Coordinates of C-alpha atoms in Angstrom, one line a residue:
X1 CA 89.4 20.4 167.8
X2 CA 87.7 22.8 170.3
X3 CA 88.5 26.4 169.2
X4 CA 90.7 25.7 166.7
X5 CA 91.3 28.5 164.4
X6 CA 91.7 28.5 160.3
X7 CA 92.2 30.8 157.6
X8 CA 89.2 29.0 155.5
X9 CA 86.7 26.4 156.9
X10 CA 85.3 24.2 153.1
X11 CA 82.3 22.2 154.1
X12 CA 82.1 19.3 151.9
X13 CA 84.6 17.0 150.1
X14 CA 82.8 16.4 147.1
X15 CA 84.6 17.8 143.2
X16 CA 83.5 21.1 144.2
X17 CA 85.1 21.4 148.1
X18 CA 87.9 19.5 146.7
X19 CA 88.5 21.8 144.1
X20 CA 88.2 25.5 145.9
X21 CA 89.7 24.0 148.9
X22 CA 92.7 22.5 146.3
X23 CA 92.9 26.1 144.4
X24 CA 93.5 27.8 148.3
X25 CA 95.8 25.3 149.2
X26 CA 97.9 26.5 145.8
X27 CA 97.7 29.6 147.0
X28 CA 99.4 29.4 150.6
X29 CA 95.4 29.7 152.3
X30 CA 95.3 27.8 155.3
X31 CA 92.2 25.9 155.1
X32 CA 90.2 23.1 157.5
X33 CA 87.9 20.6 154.9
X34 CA 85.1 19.3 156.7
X35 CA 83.3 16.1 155.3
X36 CA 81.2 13.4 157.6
X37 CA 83.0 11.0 155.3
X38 CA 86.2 12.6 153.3
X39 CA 87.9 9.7 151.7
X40 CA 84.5 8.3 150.0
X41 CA 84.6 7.1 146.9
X42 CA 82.7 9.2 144.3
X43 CA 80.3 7.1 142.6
X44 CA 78.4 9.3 140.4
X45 CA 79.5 9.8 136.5
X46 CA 80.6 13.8 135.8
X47 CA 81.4 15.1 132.5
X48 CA 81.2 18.6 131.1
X49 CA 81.6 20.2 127.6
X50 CA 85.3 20.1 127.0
X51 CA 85.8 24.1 126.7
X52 CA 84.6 24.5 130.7
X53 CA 88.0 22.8 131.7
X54 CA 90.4 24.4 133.2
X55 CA 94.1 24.4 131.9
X56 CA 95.4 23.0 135.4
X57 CA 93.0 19.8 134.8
X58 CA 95.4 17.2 133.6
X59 CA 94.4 14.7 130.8
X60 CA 94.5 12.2 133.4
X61 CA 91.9 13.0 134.9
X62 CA 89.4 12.3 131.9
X63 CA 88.4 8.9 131.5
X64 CA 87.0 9.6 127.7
X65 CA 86.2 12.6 125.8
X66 CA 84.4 13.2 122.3
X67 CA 84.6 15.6 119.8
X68 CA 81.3 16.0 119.0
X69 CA 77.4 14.6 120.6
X70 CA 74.3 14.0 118.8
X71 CA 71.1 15.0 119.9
X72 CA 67.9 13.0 118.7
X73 CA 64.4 14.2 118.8
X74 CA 64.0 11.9 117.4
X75 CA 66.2 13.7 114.5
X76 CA 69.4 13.3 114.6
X77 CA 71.7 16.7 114.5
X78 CA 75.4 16.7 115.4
X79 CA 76.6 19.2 117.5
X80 CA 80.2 19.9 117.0
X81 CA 81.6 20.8 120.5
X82 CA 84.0 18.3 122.5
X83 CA 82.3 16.5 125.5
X84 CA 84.4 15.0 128.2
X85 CA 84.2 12.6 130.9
X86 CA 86.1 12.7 134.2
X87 CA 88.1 9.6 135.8
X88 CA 86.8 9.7 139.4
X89 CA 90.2 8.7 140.9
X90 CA 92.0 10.6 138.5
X91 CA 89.9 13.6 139.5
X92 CA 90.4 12.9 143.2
X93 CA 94.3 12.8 142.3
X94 CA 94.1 15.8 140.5
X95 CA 92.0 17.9 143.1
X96 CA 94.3 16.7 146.2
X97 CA 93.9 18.4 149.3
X98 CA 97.5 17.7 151.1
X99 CA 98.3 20.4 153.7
X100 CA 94.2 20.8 154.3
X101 CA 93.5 20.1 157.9
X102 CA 91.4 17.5 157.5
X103 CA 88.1 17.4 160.0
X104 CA 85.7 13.8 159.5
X105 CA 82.9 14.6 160.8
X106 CA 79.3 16.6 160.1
X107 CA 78.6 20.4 160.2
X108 CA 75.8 20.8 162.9
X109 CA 76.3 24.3 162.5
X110 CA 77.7 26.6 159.7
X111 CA 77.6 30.3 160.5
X112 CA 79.9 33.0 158.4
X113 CA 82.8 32.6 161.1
X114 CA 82.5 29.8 162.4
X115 CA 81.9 25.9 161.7
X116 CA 80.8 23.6 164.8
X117 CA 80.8 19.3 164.6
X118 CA 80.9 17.1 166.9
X119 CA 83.9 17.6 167.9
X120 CA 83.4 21.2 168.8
X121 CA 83.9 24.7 166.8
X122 CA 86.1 25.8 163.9
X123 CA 86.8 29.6 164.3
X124 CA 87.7 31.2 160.7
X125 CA 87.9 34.4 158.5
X126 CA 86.1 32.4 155.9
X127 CA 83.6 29.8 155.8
X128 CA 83.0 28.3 152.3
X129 CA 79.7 25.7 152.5
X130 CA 80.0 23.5 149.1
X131 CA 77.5 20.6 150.7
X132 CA 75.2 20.5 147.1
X133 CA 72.3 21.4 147.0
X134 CA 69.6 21.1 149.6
X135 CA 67.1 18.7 148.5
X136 CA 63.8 21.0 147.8
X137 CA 61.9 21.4 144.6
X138 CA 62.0 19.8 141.1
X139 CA 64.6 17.0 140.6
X140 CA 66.7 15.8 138.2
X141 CA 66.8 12.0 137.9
X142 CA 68.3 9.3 136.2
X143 CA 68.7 5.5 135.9
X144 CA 71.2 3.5 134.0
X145 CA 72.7 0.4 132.7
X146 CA 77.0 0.2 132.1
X147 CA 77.4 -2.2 128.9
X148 CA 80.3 -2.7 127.0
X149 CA 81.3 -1.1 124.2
X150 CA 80.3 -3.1 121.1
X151 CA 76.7 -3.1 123.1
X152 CA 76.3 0.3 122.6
X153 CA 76.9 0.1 118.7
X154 CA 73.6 -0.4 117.8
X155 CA 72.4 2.5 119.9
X156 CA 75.0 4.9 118.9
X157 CA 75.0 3.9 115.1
X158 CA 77.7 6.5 113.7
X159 CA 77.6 8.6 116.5
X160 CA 80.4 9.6 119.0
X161 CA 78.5 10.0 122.3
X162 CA 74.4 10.7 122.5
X163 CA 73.6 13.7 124.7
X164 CA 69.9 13.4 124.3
X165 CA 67.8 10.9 122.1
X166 CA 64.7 12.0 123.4
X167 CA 62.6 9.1 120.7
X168 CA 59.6 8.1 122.5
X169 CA 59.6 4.8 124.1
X170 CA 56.6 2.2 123.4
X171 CA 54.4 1.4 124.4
X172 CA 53.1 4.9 126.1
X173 CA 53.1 5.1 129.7
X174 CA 51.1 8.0 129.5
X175 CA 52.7 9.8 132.5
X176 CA 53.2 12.9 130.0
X177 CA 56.8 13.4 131.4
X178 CA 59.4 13.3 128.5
X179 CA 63.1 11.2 129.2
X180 CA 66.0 10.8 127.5
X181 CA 68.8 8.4 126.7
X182 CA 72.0 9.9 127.5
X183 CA 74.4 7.4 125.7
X184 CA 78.6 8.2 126.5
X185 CA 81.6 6.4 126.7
X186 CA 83.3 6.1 130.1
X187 CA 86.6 4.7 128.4
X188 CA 87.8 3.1 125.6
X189 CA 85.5 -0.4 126.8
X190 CA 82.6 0.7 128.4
X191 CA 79.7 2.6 127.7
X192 CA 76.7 4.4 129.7
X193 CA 72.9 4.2 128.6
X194 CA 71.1 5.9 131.2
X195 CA 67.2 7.3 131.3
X196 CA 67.3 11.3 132.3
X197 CA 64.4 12.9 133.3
X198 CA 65.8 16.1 132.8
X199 CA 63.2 18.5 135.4
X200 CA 60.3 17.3 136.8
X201 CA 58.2 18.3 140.2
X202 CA 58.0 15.6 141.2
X203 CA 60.3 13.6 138.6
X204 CA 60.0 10.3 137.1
X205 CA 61.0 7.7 139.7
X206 CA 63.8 5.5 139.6
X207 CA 60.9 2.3 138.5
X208 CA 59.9 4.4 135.8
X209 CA 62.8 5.0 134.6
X210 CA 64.0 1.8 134.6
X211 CA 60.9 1.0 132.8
X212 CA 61.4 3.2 130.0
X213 CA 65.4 2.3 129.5
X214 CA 63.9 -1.8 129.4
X215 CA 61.4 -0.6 126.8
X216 CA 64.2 1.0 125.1
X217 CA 66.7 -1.7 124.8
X218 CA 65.0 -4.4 125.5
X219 CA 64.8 -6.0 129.1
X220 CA 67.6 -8.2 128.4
X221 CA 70.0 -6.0 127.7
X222 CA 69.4 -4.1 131.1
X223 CA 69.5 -6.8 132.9
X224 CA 72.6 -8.0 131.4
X225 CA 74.4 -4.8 133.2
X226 CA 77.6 -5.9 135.6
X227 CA 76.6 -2.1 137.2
X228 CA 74.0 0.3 137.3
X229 CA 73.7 4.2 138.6
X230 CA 71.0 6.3 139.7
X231 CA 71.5 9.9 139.8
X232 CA 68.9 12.1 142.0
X233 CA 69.8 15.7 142.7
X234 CA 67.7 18.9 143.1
X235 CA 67.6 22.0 140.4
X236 CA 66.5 25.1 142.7
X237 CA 69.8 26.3 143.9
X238 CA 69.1 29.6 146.5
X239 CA 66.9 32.4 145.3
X240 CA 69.9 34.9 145.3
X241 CA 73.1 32.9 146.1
X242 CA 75.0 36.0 146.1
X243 CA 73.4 37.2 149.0
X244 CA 74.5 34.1 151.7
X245 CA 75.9 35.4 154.8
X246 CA 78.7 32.7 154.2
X247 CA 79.8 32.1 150.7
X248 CA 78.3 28.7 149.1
X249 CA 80.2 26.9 146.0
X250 CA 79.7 24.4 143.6
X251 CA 75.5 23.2 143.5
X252 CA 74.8 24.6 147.0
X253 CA 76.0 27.9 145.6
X254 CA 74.4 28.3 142.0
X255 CA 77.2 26.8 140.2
X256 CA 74.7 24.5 139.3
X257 CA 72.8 25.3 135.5
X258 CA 69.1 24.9 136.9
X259 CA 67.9 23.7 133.3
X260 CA 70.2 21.4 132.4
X261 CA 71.9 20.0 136.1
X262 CA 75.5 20.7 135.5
X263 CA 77.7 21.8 137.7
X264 CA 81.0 20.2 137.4
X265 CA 82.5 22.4 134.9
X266 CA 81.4 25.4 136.5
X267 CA 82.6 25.2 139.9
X268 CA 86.0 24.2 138.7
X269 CA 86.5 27.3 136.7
X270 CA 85.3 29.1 139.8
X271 CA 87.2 27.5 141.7
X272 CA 90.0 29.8 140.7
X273 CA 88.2 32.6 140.8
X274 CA 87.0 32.2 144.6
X275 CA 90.8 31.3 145.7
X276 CA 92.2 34.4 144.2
X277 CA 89.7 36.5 145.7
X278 CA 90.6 35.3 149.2
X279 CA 94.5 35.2 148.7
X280 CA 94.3 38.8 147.2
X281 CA 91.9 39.9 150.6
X282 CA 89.3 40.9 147.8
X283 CA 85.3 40.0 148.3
X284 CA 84.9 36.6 147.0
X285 CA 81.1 36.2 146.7
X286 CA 81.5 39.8 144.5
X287 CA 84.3 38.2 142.6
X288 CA 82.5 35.4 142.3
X289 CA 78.9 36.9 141.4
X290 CA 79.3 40.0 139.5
X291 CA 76.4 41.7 138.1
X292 CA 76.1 39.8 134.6
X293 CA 76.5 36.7 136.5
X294 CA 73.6 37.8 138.7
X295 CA 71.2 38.3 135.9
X296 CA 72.7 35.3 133.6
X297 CA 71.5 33.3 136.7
X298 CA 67.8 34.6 137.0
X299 CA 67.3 34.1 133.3
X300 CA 68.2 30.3 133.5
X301 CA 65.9 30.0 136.8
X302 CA 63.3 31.0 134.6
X303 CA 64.6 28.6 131.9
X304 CA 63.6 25.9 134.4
X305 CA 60.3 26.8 135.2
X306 CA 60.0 27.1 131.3
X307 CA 61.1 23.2 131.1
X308 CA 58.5 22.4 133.8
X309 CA 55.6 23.7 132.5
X310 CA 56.1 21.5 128.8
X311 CA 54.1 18.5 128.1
X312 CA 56.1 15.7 126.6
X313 CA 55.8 16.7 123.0
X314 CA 56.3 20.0 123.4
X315 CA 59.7 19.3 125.0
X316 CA 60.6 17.4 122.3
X317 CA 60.0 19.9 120.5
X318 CA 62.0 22.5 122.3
X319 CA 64.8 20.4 122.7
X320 CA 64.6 20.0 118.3
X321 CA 65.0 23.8 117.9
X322 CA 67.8 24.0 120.5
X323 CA 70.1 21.5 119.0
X324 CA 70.1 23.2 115.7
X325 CA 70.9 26.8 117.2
X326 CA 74.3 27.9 116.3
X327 CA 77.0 26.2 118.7
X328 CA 78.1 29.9 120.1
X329 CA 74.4 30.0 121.2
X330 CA 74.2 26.8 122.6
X331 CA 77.8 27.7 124.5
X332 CA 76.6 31.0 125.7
X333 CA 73.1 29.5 126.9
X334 CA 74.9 26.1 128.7
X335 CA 77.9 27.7 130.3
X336 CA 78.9 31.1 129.8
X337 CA 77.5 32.0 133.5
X338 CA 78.4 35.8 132.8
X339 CA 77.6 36.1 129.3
X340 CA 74.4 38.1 129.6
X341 CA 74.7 38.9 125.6
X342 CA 75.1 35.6 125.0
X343 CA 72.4 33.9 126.9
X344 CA 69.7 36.8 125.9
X345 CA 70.3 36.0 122.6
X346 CA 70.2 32.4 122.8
X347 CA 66.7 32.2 124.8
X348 CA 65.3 35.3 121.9
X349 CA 66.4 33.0 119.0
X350 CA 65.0 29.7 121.2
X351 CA 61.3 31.9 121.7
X352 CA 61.2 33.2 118.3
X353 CA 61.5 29.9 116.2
X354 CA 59.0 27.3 119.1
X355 CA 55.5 26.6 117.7
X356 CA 52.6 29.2 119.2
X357 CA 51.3 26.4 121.4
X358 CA 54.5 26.1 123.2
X359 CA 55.8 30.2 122.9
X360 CA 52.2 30.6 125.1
X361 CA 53.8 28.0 127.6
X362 CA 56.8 29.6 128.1
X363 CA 55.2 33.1 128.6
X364 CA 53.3 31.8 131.2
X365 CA 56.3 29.8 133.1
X366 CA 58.6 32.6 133.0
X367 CA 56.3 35.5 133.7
X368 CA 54.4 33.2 136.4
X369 CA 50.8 33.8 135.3
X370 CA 49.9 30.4 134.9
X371 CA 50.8 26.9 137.2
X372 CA 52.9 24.4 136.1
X373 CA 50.8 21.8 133.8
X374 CA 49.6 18.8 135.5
X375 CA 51.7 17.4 132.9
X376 CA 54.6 18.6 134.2
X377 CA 53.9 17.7 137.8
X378 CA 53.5 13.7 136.8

């Protein structure tokens, strides 16, 4: 493929290449997908909140959705906003890629006009890089049991789907690092219970989380499992991703919500955005990072270092006064990416109603006067 010239090089065949290089295609773009291994399956679960999906996502390509989680600290509060998760194939499907020159192989080099593998350079206008993120700096991480659903009863009780249930687990393993059960269908007969360690520098290992989720349903039960899953990804996306000399998309690109690690929902409403940029002959990195969007981003950066620097109670505690803001609060906080209203008034109302122990924590964390706790680091 030496020399070979396209209107738009993606790098990366995961949801998020899939889908911008999918939205071109839709378009009339010509574009060349890169991917060491394109056809893999994906294995990891992805879900979103309901309202981030686009209206060209077919219900096929859900494998379950609720209309409502619950979030225990260990009280229980409802929150009434639909949760959906995707059908991997059905996603695939529904993201196809036909009329993409397809390249199998990996980018040695990206630069802004060019991509160069193994089997020699890509020339382009465009070069969109949608690799995830790089691998640096806090983590989030997770461990998990599939069981079916009648399993899951007793751990749901009257509950739709569990978002968090961050209970304590006995007895103590004293590494001050709070986790979670993240409890959600993934159709109509299975169910996943999984351990999140939602931030940590370094995180909770895949052992200790393990641990905890055995102490939490009893080792039995895990073991039981016909499948398990592991999630590992990085938080820290690029400092400003808005400055990149080529454009990055999806986690690579700050699609991903540092504080909470979705990124699915995001960069498949982007998605759009990006594509009509480039078939329009508009700026897409402006398109796609307009000034709210810049600052919206900063403030959750600093939302992240405030979720590092709490101890294990205090988290708890954090997480209790979040659940029970107003669901327009919640929304603008989790996903509205350019609503700088909306996000300023959800971390105000978050600061204003935390205990004085953890209000001095965040100050700290955000204004970077202070190291994260040993706590936090493990």
């Amino acid at each position: 493929m030496t020399d070979a010239m396209t209107d738009v090089v993606v790098v990366g065949a995961g949801p998020a290449g899939r889908a911008v290089t999918h939205r071109l295609l839709r378009r009339g773009v010509e574009v060349t997908l890169v991917d060491p291994h394109p056809s893999r399956p994906w294995r990891p679960t992805y879900a979103c909140w309901a309202d981030e999906i686009p209206a060209w996502i077919p219900v096929d390509a859900l494998s379950a959705q609720t209309d409502s989680v619950e979030v225990r600290t260990p009280d229980a509060v409802r929150i009434e906003r639909g949760y959906a998760i995707f059908d991997n194939p059905g996603l695939r499907r529904t993201l196809d890629v036909d009329g993409a020159r397809i390249v199998a192989g990996t980018a040695q080099v990206v630069a802004d006009d060019q991509v160069i593998t193994e089997s020699g350079p890509i020339r382009t206008a465009r070069v969109v890089d949608a690799r995830g993120t790089a691998g640096r700096g806090p983590r989030q991480t997770a461990w998990g049991v599939v069981v079916p659903r009648e399993r899951a009863r007793p751990i749901l009780r009257d509950a739709d789907a569990v978002l968090m249930d961050w209970t304590p687990v006995t007895p103590d393993d004293a590494l001050g690092i709070a986790s979670f059960l993240y409890a959600v269908p993934l159709d109509d007969k299975r169910f996943l219970l999984e351990e999140t360690c939602l931030a940590g520098d370094p995180p909770l290992s895949m052992g200790q989380l393990r641990s905890r989720l055995e102490r939490r349903l009893g080792a039995a039960a895990v073991a039981s499992a016909t499948q398990t899953e592991s999630v590992s990804f990085a938080l820290s996306g690029p400092r400003t991703p808005w400055r990149s000399r080529s454009l990055q998309f999806g986690a690579r690109g700050g699609l991903l919500h540092p504080a909470t690690g979705y990124s699915i929902g995001a960069s498949l409403r982007a998605a759009d955005v990006v594509a009509d940029a480039v078939a329009t002959g508009e700026d897409p990195q402006s398109a796609l990072w307009p000034i709210p969007a810049r600052a919206v981003y900063r403030l959750r950066s600093a939302g992240l270092r405030a979720v590092l620097a709490l101890d294990a109670e205090q988290t708890r505690r954090f997480f209790a006064t979040f659940a029970r803001l107003p669901v327009e609060r919640q929304r603008a906080y989790l996903t509205g990416r350019e609503d700088l209203t909306g996000t300023l008034s959800a971390m105000a109302t978050m600061f204003a109603h935390t205990d004085q122990t953890t209000r001095r924590s965040l100050v700290r964390a955000v204004t970077g006067r202070a190291p994260v706790s040993d706590a936090a680091r493990g």
